PDB file of C-alpha atoms in Angstrom:
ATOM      1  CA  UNK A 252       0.000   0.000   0.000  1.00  0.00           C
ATOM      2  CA  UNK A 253       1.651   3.276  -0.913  1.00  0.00           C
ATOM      3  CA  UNK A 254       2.090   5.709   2.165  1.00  0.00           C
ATOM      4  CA  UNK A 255       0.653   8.588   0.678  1.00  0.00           C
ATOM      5  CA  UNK A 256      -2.068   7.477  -1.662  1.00  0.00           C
ATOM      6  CA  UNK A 257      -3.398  10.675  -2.632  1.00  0.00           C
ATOM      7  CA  UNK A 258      -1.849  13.973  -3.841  1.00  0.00           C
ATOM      8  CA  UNK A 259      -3.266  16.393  -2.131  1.00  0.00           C
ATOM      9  CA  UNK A 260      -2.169  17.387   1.603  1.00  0.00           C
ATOM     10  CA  UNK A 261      -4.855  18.642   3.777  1.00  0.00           C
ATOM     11  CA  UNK A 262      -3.796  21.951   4.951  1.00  0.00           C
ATOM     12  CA  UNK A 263      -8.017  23.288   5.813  1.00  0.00           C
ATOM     13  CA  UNK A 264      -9.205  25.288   3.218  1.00  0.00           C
ATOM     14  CA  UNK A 265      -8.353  22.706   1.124  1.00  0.00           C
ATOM     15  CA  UNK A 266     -10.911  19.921   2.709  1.00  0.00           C
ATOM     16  CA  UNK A 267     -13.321  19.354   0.018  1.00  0.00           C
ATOM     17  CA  UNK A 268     -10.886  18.848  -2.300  1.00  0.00           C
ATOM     18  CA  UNK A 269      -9.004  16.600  -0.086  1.00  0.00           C
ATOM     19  CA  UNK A 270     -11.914  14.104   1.110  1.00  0.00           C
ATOM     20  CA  UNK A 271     -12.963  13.886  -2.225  1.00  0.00           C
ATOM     21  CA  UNK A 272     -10.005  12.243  -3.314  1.00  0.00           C
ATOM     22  CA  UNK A 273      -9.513  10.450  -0.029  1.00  0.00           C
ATOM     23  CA  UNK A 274     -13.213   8.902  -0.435  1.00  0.00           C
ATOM     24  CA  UNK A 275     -12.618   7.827  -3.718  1.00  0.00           C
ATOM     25  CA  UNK A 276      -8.975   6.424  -2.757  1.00  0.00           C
ATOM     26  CA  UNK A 277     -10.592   4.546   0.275  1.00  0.00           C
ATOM     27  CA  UNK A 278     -14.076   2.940  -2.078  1.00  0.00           C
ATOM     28  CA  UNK A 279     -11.467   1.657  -4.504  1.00  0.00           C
ATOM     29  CA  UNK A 280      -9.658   0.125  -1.818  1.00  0.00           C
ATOM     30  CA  UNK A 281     -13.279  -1.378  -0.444  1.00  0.00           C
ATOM     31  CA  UNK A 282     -11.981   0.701   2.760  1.00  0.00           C
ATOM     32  CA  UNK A 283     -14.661   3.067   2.801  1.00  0.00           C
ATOM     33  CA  UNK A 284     -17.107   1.128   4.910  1.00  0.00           C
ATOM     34  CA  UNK A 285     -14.953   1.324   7.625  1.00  0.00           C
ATOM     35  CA  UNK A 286     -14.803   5.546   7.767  1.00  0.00           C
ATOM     36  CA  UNK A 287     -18.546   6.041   7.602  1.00  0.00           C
ATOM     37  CA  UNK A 288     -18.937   3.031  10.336  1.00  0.00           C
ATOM     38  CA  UNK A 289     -20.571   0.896   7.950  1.00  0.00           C
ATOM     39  CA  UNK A 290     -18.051  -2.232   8.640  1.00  0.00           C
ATOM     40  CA  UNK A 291     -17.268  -1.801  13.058  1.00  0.00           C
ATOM     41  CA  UNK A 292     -14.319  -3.692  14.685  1.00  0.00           C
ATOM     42  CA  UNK A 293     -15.708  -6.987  14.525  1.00  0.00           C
ATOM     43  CA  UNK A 294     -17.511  -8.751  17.687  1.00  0.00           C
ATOM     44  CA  UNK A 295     -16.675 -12.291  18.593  1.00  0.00           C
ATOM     45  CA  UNK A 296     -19.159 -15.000  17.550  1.00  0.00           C
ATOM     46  CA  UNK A 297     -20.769 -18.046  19.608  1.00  0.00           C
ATOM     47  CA  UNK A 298     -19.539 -20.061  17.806  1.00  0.00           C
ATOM     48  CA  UNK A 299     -16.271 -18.734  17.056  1.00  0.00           C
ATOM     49  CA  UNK A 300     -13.039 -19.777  18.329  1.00  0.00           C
ATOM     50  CA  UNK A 301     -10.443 -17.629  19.461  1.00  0.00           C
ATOM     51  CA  UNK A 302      -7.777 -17.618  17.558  1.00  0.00           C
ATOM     52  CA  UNK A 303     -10.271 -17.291  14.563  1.00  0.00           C
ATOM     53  CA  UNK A 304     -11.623 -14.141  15.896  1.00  0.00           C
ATOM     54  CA  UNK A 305      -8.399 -12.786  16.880  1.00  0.00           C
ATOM     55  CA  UNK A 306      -7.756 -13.054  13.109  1.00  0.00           C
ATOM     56  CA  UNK A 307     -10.557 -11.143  12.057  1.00  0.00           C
ATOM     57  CA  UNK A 308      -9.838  -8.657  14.918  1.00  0.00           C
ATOM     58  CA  UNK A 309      -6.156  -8.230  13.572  1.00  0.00           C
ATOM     59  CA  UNK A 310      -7.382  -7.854   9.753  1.00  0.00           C
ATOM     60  CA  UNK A 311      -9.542  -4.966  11.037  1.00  0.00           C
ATOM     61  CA  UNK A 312      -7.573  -3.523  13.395  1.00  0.00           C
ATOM     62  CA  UNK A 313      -4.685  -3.544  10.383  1.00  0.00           C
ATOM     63  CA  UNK A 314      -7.019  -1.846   7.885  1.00  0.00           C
ATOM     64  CA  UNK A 315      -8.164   0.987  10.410  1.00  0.00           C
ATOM     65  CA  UNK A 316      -4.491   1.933  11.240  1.00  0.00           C
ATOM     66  CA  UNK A 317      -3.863   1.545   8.041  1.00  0.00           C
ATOM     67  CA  UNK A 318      -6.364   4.431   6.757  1.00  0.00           C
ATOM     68  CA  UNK A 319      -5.252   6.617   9.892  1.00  0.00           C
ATOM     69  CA  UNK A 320      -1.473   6.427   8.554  1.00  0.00           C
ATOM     70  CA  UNK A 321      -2.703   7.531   5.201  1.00  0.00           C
ATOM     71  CA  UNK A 322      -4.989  10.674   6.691  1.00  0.00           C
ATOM     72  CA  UNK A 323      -1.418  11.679   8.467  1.00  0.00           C
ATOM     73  CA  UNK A 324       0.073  11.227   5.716  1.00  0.00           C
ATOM     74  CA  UNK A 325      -1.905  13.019   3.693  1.00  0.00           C
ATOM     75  CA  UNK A 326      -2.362  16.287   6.305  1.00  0.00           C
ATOM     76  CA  UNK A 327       0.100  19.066   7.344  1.00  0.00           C
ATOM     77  CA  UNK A 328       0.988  18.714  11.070  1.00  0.00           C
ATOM     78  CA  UNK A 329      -0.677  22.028  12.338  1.00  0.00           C
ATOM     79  CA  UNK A 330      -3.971  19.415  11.245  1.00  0.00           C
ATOM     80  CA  UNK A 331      -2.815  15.749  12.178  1.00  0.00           C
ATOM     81  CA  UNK A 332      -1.478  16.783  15.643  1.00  0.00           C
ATOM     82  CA  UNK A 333      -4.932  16.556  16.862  1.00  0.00           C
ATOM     83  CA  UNK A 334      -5.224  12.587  15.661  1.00  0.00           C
ATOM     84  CA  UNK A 335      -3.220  10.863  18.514  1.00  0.00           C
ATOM     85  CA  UNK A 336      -6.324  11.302  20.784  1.00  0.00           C
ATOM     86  CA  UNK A 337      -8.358   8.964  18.288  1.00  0.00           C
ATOM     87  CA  UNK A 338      -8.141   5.422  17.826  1.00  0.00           C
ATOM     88  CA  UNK A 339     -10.146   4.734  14.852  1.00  0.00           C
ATOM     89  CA  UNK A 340     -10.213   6.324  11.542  1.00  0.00           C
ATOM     90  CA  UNK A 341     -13.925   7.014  12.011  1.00  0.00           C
ATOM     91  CA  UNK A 342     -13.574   9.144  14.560  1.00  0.00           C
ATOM     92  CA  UNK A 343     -10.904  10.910  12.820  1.00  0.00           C
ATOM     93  CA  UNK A 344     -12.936  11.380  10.062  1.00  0.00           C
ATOM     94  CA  UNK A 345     -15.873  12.897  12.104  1.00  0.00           C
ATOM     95  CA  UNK A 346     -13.526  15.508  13.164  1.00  0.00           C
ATOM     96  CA  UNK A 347     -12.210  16.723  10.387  1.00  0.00           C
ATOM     97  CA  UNK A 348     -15.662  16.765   8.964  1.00  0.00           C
ATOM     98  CA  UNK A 349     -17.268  18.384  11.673  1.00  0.00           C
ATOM     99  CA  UNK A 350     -14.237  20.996  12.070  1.00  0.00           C
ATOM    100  CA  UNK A 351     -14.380  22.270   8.519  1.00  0.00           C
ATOM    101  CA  UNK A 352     -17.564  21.804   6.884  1.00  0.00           C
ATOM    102  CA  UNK A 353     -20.797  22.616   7.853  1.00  0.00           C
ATOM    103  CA  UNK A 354     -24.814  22.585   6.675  1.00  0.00           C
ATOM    104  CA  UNK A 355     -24.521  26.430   7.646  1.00  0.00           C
ATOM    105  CA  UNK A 356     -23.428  29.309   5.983  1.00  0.00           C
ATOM    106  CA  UNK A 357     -19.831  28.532   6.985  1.00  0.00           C
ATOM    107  CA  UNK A 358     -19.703  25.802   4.384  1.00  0.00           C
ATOM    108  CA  UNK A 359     -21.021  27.698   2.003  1.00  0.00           C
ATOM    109  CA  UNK A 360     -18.437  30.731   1.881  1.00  0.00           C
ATOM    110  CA  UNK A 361     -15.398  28.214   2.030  1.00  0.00           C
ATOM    111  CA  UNK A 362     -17.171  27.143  -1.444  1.00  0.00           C
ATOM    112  CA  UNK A 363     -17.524  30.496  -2.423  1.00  0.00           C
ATOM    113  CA  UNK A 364     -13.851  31.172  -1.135  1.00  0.00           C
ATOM    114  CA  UNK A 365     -12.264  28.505  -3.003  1.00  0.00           C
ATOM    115  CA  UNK A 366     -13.571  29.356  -6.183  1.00  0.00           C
ATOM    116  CA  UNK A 367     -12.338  32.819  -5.975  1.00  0.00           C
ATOM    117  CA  UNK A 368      -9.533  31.563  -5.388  1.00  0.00           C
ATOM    118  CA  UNK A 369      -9.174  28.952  -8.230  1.00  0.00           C
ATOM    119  CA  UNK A 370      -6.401  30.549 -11.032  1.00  0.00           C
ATOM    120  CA  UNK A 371      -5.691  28.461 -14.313  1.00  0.00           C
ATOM    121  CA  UNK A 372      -2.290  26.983 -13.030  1.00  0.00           C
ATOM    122  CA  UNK A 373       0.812  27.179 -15.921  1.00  0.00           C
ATOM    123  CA  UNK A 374       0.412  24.000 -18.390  1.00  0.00           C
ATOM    124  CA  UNK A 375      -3.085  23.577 -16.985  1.00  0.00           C
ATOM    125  CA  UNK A 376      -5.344  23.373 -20.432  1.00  0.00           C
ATOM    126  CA  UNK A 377      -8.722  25.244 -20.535  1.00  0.00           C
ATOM    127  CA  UNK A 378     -10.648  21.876 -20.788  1.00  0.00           C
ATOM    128  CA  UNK A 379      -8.898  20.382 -16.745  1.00  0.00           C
ATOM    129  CA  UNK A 380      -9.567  24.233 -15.321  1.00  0.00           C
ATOM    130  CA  UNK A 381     -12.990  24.075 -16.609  1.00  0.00           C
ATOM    131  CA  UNK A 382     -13.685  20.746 -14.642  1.00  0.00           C
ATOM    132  CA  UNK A 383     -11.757  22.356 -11.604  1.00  0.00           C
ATOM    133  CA  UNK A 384     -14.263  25.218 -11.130  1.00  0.00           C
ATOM    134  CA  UNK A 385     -17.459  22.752 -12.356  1.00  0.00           C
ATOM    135  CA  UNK A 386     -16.382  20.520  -9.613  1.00  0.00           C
ATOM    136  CA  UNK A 387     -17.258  23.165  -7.183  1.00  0.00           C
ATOM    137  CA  UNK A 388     -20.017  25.051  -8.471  1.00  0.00           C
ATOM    138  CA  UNK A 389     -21.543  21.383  -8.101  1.00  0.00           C
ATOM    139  CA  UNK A 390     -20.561  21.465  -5.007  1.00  0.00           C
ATOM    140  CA  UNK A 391     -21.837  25.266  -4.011  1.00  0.00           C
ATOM    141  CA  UNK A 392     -25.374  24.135  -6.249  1.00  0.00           C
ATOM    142  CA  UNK A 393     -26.372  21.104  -4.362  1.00  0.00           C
ATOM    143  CA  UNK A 394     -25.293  21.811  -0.610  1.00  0.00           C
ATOM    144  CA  UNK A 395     -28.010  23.781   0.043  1.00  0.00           C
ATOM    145  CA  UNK A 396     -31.788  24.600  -1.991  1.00  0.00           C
ATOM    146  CA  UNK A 397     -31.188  27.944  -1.015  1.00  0.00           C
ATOM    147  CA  UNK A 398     -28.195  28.765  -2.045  1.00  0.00           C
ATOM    148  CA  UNK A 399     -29.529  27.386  -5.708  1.00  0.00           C
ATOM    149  CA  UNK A 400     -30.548  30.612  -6.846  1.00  0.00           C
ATOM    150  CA  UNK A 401     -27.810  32.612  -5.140  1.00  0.00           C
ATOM    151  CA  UNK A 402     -25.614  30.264  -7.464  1.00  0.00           C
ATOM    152  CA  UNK A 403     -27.740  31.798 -10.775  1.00  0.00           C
ATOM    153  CA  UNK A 404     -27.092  34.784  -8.997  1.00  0.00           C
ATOM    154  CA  UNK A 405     -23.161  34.412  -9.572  1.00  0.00           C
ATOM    155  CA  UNK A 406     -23.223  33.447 -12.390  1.00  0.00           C
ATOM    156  CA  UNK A 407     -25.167  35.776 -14.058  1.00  0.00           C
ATOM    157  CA  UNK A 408     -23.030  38.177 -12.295  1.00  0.00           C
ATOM    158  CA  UNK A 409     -19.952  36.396 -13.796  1.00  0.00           C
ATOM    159  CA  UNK A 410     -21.161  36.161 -17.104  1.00  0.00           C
ATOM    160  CA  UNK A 411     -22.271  40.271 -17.284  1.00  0.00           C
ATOM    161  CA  UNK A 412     -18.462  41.054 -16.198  1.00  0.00           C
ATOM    162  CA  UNK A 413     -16.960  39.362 -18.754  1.00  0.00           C
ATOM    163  CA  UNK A 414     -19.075  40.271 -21.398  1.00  0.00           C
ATOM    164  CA  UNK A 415     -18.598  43.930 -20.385  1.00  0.00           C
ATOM    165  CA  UNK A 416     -14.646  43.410 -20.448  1.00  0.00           C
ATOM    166  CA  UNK A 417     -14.841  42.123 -23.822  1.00  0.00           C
ATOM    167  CA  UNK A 418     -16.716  45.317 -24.980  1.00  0.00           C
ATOM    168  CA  UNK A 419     -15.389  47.880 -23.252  1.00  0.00           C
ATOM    169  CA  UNK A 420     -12.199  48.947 -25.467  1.00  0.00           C
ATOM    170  CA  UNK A 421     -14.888  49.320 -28.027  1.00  0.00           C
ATOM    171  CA  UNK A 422     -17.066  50.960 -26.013  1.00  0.00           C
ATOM    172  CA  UNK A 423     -13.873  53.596 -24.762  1.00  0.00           C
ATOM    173  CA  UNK A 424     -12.844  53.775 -28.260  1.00  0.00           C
ATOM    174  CA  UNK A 425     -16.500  54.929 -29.537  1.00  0.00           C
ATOM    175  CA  UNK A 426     -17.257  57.635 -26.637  1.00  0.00           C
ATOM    176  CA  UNK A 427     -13.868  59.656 -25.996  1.00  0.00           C
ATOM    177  CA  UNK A 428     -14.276  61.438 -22.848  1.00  0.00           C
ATOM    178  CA  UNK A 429     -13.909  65.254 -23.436  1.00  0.00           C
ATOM    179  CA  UNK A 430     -12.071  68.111 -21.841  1.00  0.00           C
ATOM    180  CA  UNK A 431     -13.526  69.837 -18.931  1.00  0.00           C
ATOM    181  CA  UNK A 432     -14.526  72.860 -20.006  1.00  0.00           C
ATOM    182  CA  UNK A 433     -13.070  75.982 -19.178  1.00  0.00           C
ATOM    183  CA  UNK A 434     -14.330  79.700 -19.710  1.00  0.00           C
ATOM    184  CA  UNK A 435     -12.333  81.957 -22.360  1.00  0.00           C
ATOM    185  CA  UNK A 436     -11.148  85.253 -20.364  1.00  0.00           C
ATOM    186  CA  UNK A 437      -8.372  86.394 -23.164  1.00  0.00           C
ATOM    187  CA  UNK A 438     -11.081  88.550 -25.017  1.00  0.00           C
ATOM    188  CA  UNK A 439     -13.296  89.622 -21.946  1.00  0.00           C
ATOM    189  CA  UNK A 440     -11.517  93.178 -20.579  1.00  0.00           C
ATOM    190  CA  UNK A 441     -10.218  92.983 -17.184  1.00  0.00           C
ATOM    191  CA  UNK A 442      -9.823  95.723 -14.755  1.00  0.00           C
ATOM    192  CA  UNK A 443      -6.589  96.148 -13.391  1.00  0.00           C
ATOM    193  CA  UNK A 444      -8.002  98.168  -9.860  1.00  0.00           C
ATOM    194  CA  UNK A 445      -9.672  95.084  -8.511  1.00  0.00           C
ATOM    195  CA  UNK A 446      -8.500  92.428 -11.307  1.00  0.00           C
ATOM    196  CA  UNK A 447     -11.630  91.071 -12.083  1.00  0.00           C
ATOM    197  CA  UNK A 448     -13.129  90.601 -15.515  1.00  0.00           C
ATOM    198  CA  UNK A 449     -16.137  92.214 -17.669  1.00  0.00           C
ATOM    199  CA  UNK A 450     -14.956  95.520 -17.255  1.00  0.00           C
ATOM    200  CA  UNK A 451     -12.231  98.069 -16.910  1.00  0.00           C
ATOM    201  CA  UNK A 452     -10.542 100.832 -14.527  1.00  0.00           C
ATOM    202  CA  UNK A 453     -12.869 103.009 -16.114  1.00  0.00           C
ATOM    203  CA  UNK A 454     -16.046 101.766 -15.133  1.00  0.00           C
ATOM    204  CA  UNK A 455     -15.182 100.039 -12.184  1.00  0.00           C
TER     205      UNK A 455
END
């Protein structure tokens, strides 16, 4: 089993992205069951003998260690330092979920974060940054009903803005701004007793 199975280290913000890849690492692996609580340490049988259920304790035990060596693994230590208090990978797995995600509005403005943050990395084609940013506005679309038409909202929004960039050195080009406009004193007479203008010594 490789010792870091996924690519991605978990550093927080990063989360979604990183038990994504972790959940599909651990189904392919037939691991999975194990995290959500599906598949429990094993209980010994009537009919069971000993050593045979010290066996099947040992496979299980070997399997949850196993998957908490891979979330270290796969975490910076300002995030795994808080795994030695937890014995199963479950439990592990509860915490991280419960410590950055959320049904709230939390959640929703780490989605909202992330994509704002997403830039088209250099030798990244259009077609893999595309997917990148689809990922999450799956993500952002389906965690909450509510938040569905805040998504339409976005990218509406999104859609107006770059339709006015592409328009707008056409737009500058077709309406130049003009001069401020500024009165013409050189042929109005000016009177040189209280230097003001529209009239002269004379007649001030």
């Amino acid at each position: 089993d490789p010792a870091q199975p996924i690519t991605i280290i978990l550093d927080g913000p990063n989360y979604l992205r990183w038990s994504s890849a972790m959940t599909s690492f651990l189904k392919g692996r037939k691991l999975w069951c194990i995290v959500t609580g599906d598949k429990p340490a094993p209980v010994k049988r009537p009919d069971e003998t000993d050593d045979f259920f010290a066996d099947r304790l040992e496979d299980w035990d070997s399997a949850n260690h196993r998957i908490l060596t891979w979330f270290t693994n796969t975490s910076v230590p300002s995030v795994n330092m808080h795994f030695s208090r937890f014995d199963l990978a479950k439990e592990v797995w509860d915490f991280l979920a419960s410590r950055y995600t959320s049904a709230d509005l939390a959640h929703q403005y780490q989605l909202v974060s992330t994509l704002n943050r997403l830039r088209q990395e250099s030798g990244q084609s259009i077609d893999a940054f595309h997917s990148q940013m689809s990922y999450y506005w799956g993500l952002l679309t389906v965690s909450e009903p509510k938040w569905h038409f805040l998504s339409e909202l976005i990218s509406e929004e999104t859609r107006r803005l770059s339709i006015t960039s592409q328009q707008s050195p056409f737009i500058i080009a077709a309406t130049p701004s003009a001069p401020p406009h500024r009165s013409d004193n050189s042929r109005r007479p000016h009177c040189t007793h209280c230097r003001r203008f529209g009239h002269t010594v004379k007649t001030c």
